[in-house]
Amino acid sequence: MSGPEPGGGPPTLEKSATEGAEAAPDGGGRAGRFWSARRLPAALVALVVVGAAGVLLYDVAAVRAGRPAMGWRRRLARELATRPLDDPWVIGGAVAAVAIGLWLLVLAVTPGLRGVLPMRRDTPDVRAGLDRRAAALVLRDRVMEVSGVQSVRVDVGRHRIRTRALSHFRDLEEVRTDVDTVLADGVRELGLVRHPRLSVRVSRPVKR
């Protein structure tokens, strides 16, 4: 909680919950995060691998048939045999290969779909998720119903919900208490697996 801001600005009340995210009861089994199919990275990797393998296979078959190897393969073999390991091009190629490999590993072991919040599973065979923007819109509409709230912005994250409201009348402490209550009820009604922490800030509009 804070009083009038420096410079004679409007008073502001802010509250940030410090406790961990509350786990909602889950009667239908574990409801983890949704995994992204990641079709675009998979398609790009597949195209690159298939294209490189096809060109290399064609060149090997051509050499076996008595034809000379392609110029790019002869040049690549010559460069690899003559360039030292501390050459900038060799180091740059190694760094790029490591970066791409790490990126693919991260994509393989992380769920993705950060914009979808998993919901409770009331039955074992049904899984549901809620888009974070839709959750923010629902909570915003609930907060706008609080008496004294002129405007509000709600940002829903995976672990925290940040709410910034402007109140043009009523005591700020009373408005913040009502906003806290409405948000807590709204989050419970969303049916999420974990209830994100609430961070609420209520202030007066800037006078012009």
PDB file of N, CA, C and O in Angstrom, residues 95-139:
ATOM      1  N   VAL A  95      29.429 -22.969 -33.984  1.00  0.00           N
ATOM      2  CA  VAL A  95      28.505 -22.261 -33.093  1.00  0.00           C
ATOM      3  C   VAL A  95      27.077 -22.319 -33.628  1.00  0.00           C
ATOM      4  O   VAL A  95      26.117 -22.534 -32.875  1.00  0.00           O
ATOM      5  N   ALA A  96      26.916 -22.134 -34.940  1.00  0.00           N
ATOM      6  CA  ALA A  96      25.578 -22.202 -35.537  1.00  0.00           C
ATOM      7  C   ALA A  96      24.971 -23.593 -35.374  1.00  0.00           C
ATOM      8  O   ALA A  96      23.786 -23.737 -35.054  1.00  0.00           O
ATOM      9  N   ALA A  97      25.790 -24.638 -35.586  1.00  0.00           N
ATOM     10  CA  ALA A  97      25.280 -25.997 -35.434  1.00  0.00           C
ATOM     11  C   ALA A  97      24.864 -26.280 -33.995  1.00  0.00           C
ATOM     12  O   ALA A  97      23.824 -26.901 -33.744  1.00  0.00           O
ATOM     13  N   VAL A  98      25.668 -25.813 -33.027  1.00  0.00           N
ATOM     14  CA  VAL A  98      25.323 -26.011 -31.616  1.00  0.00           C
ATOM     15  C   VAL A  98      24.044 -25.253 -31.256  1.00  0.00           C
ATOM     16  O   VAL A  98      23.172 -25.772 -30.547  1.00  0.00           O
ATOM     17  N   ALA A  99      23.924 -24.020 -31.755  1.00  0.00           N
ATOM     18  CA  ALA A  99      22.732 -23.218 -31.447  1.00  0.00           C
ATOM     19  C   ALA A  99      21.473 -23.873 -32.015  1.00  0.00           C
ATOM     20  O   ALA A  99      20.436 -23.951 -31.332  1.00  0.00           O
ATOM     21  N   ILE A 100      21.553 -24.362 -33.246  1.00  0.00           N
ATOM     22  CA  ILE A 100      20.395 -25.023 -33.842  1.00  0.00           C
ATOM     23  C   ILE A 100      20.059 -26.301 -33.078  1.00  0.00           C
ATOM     24  O   ILE A 100      18.885 -26.611 -32.827  1.00  0.00           O
ATOM     25  N   GLY A 101      21.095 -27.059 -32.688  1.00  0.00           N
ATOM     26  CA  GLY A 101      20.853 -28.280 -31.931  1.00  0.00           C
ATOM     27  C   GLY A 101      20.199 -28.007 -30.584  1.00  0.00           C
ATOM     28  O   GLY A 101      19.258 -28.706 -30.184  1.00  0.00           O
ATOM     29  N   LEU A 102      20.676 -26.968 -29.873  1.00  0.00           N
ATOM     30  CA  LEU A 102      20.073 -26.619 -28.589  1.00  0.00           C
ATOM     31  C   LEU A 102      18.626 -26.161 -28.769  1.00  0.00           C
ATOM     32  O   LEU A 102      17.751 -26.492 -27.959  1.00  0.00           O
ATOM     33  N   TRP A 103      18.386 -25.390 -29.828  1.00  0.00           N
ATOM     34  CA  TRP A 103      17.023 -24.935 -30.102  1.00  0.00           C
ATOM     35  C   TRP A 103      16.090 -26.120 -30.333  1.00  0.00           C
ATOM     36  O   TRP A 103      14.971 -26.173 -29.801  1.00  0.00           O
ATOM     37  N   LEU A 104      16.532 -27.113 -31.102  1.00  0.00           N
ATOM     38  CA  LEU A 104      15.707 -28.293 -31.357  1.00  0.00           C
ATOM     39  C   LEU A 104      15.488 -29.096 -30.074  1.00  0.00           C
ATOM     40  O   LEU A 104      14.400 -29.645 -29.849  1.00  0.00           O
ATOM     41  N   LEU A 105      16.517 -29.176 -29.220  1.00  0.00           N
ATOM     42  CA  LEU A 105      16.353 -29.894 -27.953  1.00  0.00           C
ATOM     43  C   LEU A 105      15.337 -29.197 -27.050  1.00  0.00           C
ATOM     44  O   LEU A 105      14.502 -29.855 -26.409  1.00  0.00           O
ATOM     45  N   VAL A 106      15.407 -27.866 -27.008  1.00  0.00           N
ATOM     46  CA  VAL A 106      14.441 -27.115 -26.193  1.00  0.00           C
ATOM     47  C   VAL A 106      13.024 -27.341 -26.707  1.00  0.00           C
ATOM     48  O   VAL A 106      12.072 -27.541 -25.924  1.00  0.00           O
ATOM     49  N   LEU A 107      12.854 -27.326 -28.018  1.00  0.00           N
ATOM     50  CA  LEU A 107      11.535 -27.576 -28.586  1.00  0.00           C
ATOM     51  C   LEU A 107      11.051 -28.982 -28.277  1.00  0.00           C
ATOM     52  O   LEU A 107       9.848 -29.219 -28.100  1.00  0.00           O
ATOM     53  N   ALA A 108      11.978 -29.936 -28.195  1.00  0.00           N
ATOM     54  CA  ALA A 108      11.594 -31.334 -27.968  1.00  0.00           C
ATOM     55  C   ALA A 108      11.173 -31.605 -26.532  1.00  0.00           C
ATOM     56  O   ALA A 108      10.331 -32.480 -26.281  1.00  0.00           O
ATOM     57  N   VAL A 109      11.738 -30.881 -25.562  1.00  0.00           N
ATOM     58  CA  VAL A 109      11.489 -31.214 -24.157  1.00  0.00           C
ATOM     59  C   VAL A 109      10.562 -30.232 -23.457  1.00  0.00           C
ATOM     60  O   VAL A 109      10.249 -30.414 -22.280  1.00  0.00           O
ATOM     61  N   THR A 110      10.104 -29.171 -24.147  1.00  0.00           N
ATOM     62  CA  THR A 110       9.193 -28.213 -23.526  1.00  0.00           C
ATOM     63  C   THR A 110       7.809 -28.327 -24.159  1.00  0.00           C
ATOM     64  O   THR A 110       7.696 -28.602 -25.361  1.00  0.00           O
ATOM     65  N   PRO A 111       6.749 -28.120 -23.361  1.00  0.00           N
ATOM     66  CA  PRO A 111       5.393 -28.313 -23.892  1.00  0.00           C
ATOM     67  C   PRO A 111       4.987 -27.305 -24.951  1.00  0.00           C
ATOM     68  O   PRO A 111       4.318 -27.641 -25.922  1.00  0.00           O
ATOM     69  N   GLY A 112       5.379 -26.039 -24.770  1.00  0.00           N
ATOM     70  CA  GLY A 112       4.883 -25.018 -25.686  1.00  0.00           C
ATOM     71  C   GLY A 112       3.463 -24.616 -25.321  1.00  0.00           C
ATOM     72  O   GLY A 112       2.982 -24.889 -24.215  1.00  0.00           O
ATOM     73  N   LEU A 113       2.765 -23.980 -26.263  1.00  0.00           N
ATOM     74  CA  LEU A 113       1.390 -23.514 -26.045  1.00  0.00           C
ATOM     75  C   LEU A 113       1.272 -22.746 -24.731  1.00  0.00           C
ATOM     76  O   LEU A 113       0.429 -23.034 -23.888  1.00  0.00           O
ATOM     77  N   ARG A 114       2.128 -21.743 -24.563  1.00  0.00           N
ATOM     78  CA  ARG A 114       2.131 -20.952 -23.342  1.00  0.00           C
ATOM     79  C   ARG A 114       0.859 -20.118 -23.196  1.00  0.00           C
ATOM     80  O   ARG A 114       0.535 -19.656 -22.105  1.00  0.00           O
ATOM     81  N   GLY A 115       0.140 -19.924 -24.289  1.00  0.00           N
ATOM     82  CA  GLY A 115      -1.078 -19.120 -24.221  1.00  0.00           C
ATOM     83  C   GLY A 115      -2.299 -19.885 -23.760  1.00  0.00           C
ATOM     84  O   GLY A 115      -3.386 -19.308 -23.665  1.00  0.00           O
ATOM     85  N   VAL A 116      -2.162 -21.182 -23.466  1.00  0.00           N
ATOM     86  CA  VAL A 116      -3.300 -22.009 -23.039  1.00  0.00           C
ATOM     87  C   VAL A 116      -3.082 -22.455 -21.597  1.00  0.00           C
ATOM     88  O   VAL A 116      -2.062 -23.073 -21.280  1.00  0.00           O
ATOM     89  N   LEU A 117      -4.036 -22.137 -20.725  1.00  0.00           N
ATOM     90  CA  LEU A 117      -3.969 -22.541 -19.327  1.00  0.00           C
ATOM     91  C   LEU A 117      -4.774 -23.821 -19.131  1.00  0.00           C
ATOM     92  O   LEU A 117      -5.956 -23.874 -19.504  1.00  0.00           O
ATOM     93  N   PRO A 118      -4.176 -24.884 -18.588  1.00  0.00           N
ATOM     94  CA  PRO A 118      -4.924 -26.133 -18.388  1.00  0.00           C
ATOM     95  C   PRO A 118      -6.008 -25.972 -17.330  1.00  0.00           C
ATOM     96  O   PRO A 118      -5.805 -25.306 -16.313  1.00  0.00           O
ATOM     97  N   MET A 119      -7.144 -26.601 -17.576  1.00  0.00           N
ATOM     98  CA  MET A 119      -8.270 -26.561 -16.655  1.00  0.00           C
ATOM     99  C   MET A 119      -8.385 -27.888 -15.910  1.00  0.00           C
ATOM    100  O   MET A 119      -7.793 -28.890 -16.304  1.00  0.00           O
ATOM    101  N   ARG A 120      -9.150 -27.876 -14.827  1.00  0.00           N
ATOM    102  CA  ARG A 120      -9.332 -29.081 -14.026  1.00  0.00           C
ATOM    103  C   ARG A 120      -9.995 -30.177 -14.848  1.00  0.00           C
ATOM    104  O   ARG A 120     -10.830 -29.905 -15.719  1.00  0.00           O
ATOM    105  N   ARG A 121      -9.639 -31.400 -14.536  1.00  0.00           N
ATOM    106  CA  ARG A 121     -10.238 -32.554 -15.202  1.00  0.00           C
ATOM    107  C   ARG A 121     -11.278 -33.164 -14.277  1.00  0.00           C
ATOM    108  O   ARG A 121     -10.949 -33.863 -13.326  1.00  0.00           O
ATOM    109  N   ASP A 122     -12.545 -32.907 -14.570  1.00  0.00           N
ATOM    110  CA  ASP A 122     -13.616 -33.494 -13.773  1.00  0.00           C
ATOM    111  C   ASP A 122     -13.873 -34.943 -14.166  1.00  0.00           C
ATOM    112  O   ASP A 122     -14.395 -35.716 -13.370  1.00  0.00           O
ATOM    113  N   THR A 123     -13.534 -35.298 -15.405  1.00  0.00           N
ATOM    114  CA  THR A 123     -13.639 -36.684 -15.863  1.00  0.00           C
ATOM    115  C   THR A 123     -12.311 -37.078 -16.490  1.00  0.00           C
ATOM    116  O   THR A 123     -11.658 -36.260 -17.147  1.00  0.00           O
ATOM    117  N   PRO A 124     -11.881 -38.335 -16.334  1.00  0.00           N
ATOM    118  CA  PRO A 124     -10.561 -38.737 -16.825  1.00  0.00           C
ATOM    119  C   PRO A 124     -10.394 -38.614 -18.330  1.00  0.00           C
ATOM    120  O   PRO A 124      -9.273 -38.458 -18.820  1.00  0.00           O
ATOM    121  N   ASP A 125     -11.472 -38.705 -19.102  1.00  0.00           N
ATOM    122  CA  ASP A 125     -11.360 -38.756 -20.564  1.00  0.00           C
ATOM    123  C   ASP A 125     -11.458 -37.387 -21.223  1.00  0.00           C
ATOM    124  O   ASP A 125     -11.395 -37.305 -22.457  1.00  0.00           O
ATOM    125  N   VAL A 126     -11.612 -36.335 -20.452  1.00  0.00           N
ATOM    126  CA  VAL A 126     -11.812 -35.003 -21.033  1.00  0.00           C
ATOM    127  C   VAL A 126     -10.722 -34.068 -20.517  1.00  0.00           C
ATOM    128  O   VAL A 126     -10.490 -33.971 -19.308  1.00  0.00           O
ATOM    129  N   ARG A 127     -10.062 -33.382 -21.455  1.00  0.00           N
ATOM    130  CA  ARG A 127      -9.092 -32.351 -21.114  1.00  0.00           C
ATOM    131  C   ARG A 127      -9.534 -31.039 -21.741  1.00  0.00           C
ATOM    132  O   ARG A 127     -10.035 -31.017 -22.864  1.00  0.00           O
ATOM    133  N   ALA A 128      -9.335 -29.962 -21.018  1.00  0.00           N
ATOM    134  CA  ALA A 128      -9.752 -28.653 -21.521  1.00  0.00           C
ATOM    135  C   ALA A 128      -8.700 -27.619 -21.151  1.00  0.00           C
ATOM    136  O   ALA A 128      -7.982 -27.764 -20.160  1.00  0.00           O
ATOM    137  N   GLY A 129      -8.614 -26.588 -21.970  1.00  0.00           N
ATOM    138  CA  GLY A 129      -7.697 -25.485 -21.725  1.00  0.00           C
ATOM    139  C   GLY A 129      -8.389 -24.171 -22.010  1.00  0.00           C
ATOM    140  O   GLY A 129      -9.360 -24.110 -22.781  1.00  0.00           O
ATOM    141  N   LEU A 130      -7.899 -23.117 -21.386  1.00  0.00           N
ATOM    142  CA  LEU A 130      -8.488 -21.788 -21.533  1.00  0.00           C
ATOM    143  C   LEU A 130      -7.430 -20.826 -22.037  1.00  0.00           C
ATOM    144  O   LEU A 130      -6.335 -20.739 -21.475  1.00  0.00           O
ATOM    145  N   ASP A 131      -7.760 -20.118 -23.122  1.00  0.00           N
ATOM    146  CA  ASP A 131      -6.836 -19.142 -23.677  1.00  0.00           C
ATOM    147  C   ASP A 131      -6.637 -17.995 -22.686  1.00  0.00           C
ATOM    148  O   ASP A 131      -7.595 -17.519 -22.058  1.00  0.00           O
ATOM    149  N   ARG A 132      -5.381 -17.576 -22.512  1.00  0.00           N
ATOM    150  CA  ARG A 132      -5.081 -16.539 -21.540  1.00  0.00           C
ATOM    151  C   ARG A 132      -5.782 -15.222 -21.871  1.00  0.00           C
ATOM    152  O   ARG A 132      -6.214 -14.494 -20.972  1.00  0.00           O
ATOM    153  N   ARG A 133      -5.905 -14.902 -23.156  1.00  0.00           N
ATOM    154  CA  ARG A 133      -6.586 -13.659 -23.525  1.00  0.00           C
ATOM    155  C   ARG A 133      -8.075 -13.725 -23.188  1.00  0.00           C
ATOM    156  O   ARG A 133      -8.676 -12.730 -22.769  1.00  0.00           O
ATOM    157  N   ALA A 134      -8.672 -14.908 -23.381  1.00  0.00           N
ATOM    158  CA  ALA A 134     -10.082 -15.059 -23.017  1.00  0.00           C
ATOM    159  C   ALA A 134     -10.272 -14.954 -21.514  1.00  0.00           C
ATOM    160  O   ALA A 134     -11.232 -14.339 -21.036  1.00  0.00           O
ATOM    161  N   ALA A 135      -9.348 -15.537 -20.739  1.00  0.00           N
ATOM    162  CA  ALA A 135      -9.431 -15.425 -19.289  1.00  0.00           C
ATOM    163  C   ALA A 135      -9.298 -13.970 -18.848  1.00  0.00           C
ATOM    164  O   ALA A 135     -10.013 -13.510 -17.949  1.00  0.00           O
ATOM    165  N   ALA A 136      -8.386 -13.231 -19.473  1.00  0.00           N
ATOM    166  CA  ALA A 136      -8.216 -11.823 -19.139  1.00  0.00           C
ATOM    167  C   ALA A 136      -9.485 -11.028 -19.446  1.00  0.00           C
ATOM    168  O   ALA A 136      -9.874 -10.134 -18.678  1.00  0.00           O
ATOM    169  N   LEU A 137     -10.137 -11.336 -20.555  1.00  0.00           N
ATOM    170  CA  LEU A 137     -11.361 -10.626 -20.920  1.00  0.00           C
ATOM    171  C   LEU A 137     -12.480 -10.901 -19.916  1.00  0.00           C
ATOM    172  O   LEU A 137     -13.218  -9.987 -19.509  1.00  0.00           O
ATOM    173  N   VAL A 138     -12.601 -12.163 -19.484  1.00  0.00           N
ATOM    174  CA  VAL A 138     -13.633 -12.517 -18.503  1.00  0.00           C
ATOM    175  C   VAL A 138     -13.390 -11.790 -17.180  1.00  0.00           C
ATOM    176  O   VAL A 138     -14.307 -11.202 -16.591  1.00  0.00           O
ATOM    177  N   LEU A 139     -12.139 -11.815 -16.707  1.00  0.00           N
ATOM    178  CA  LEU A 139     -11.831 -11.155 -15.440  1.00  0.00           C
ATOM    179  C   LEU A 139     -11.985  -9.641 -15.556  1.00  0.00           C
ATOM    180  O   LEU A 139     -12.421  -8.982 -14.593  1.00  0.00           O
TER     181      LEU A 139
END
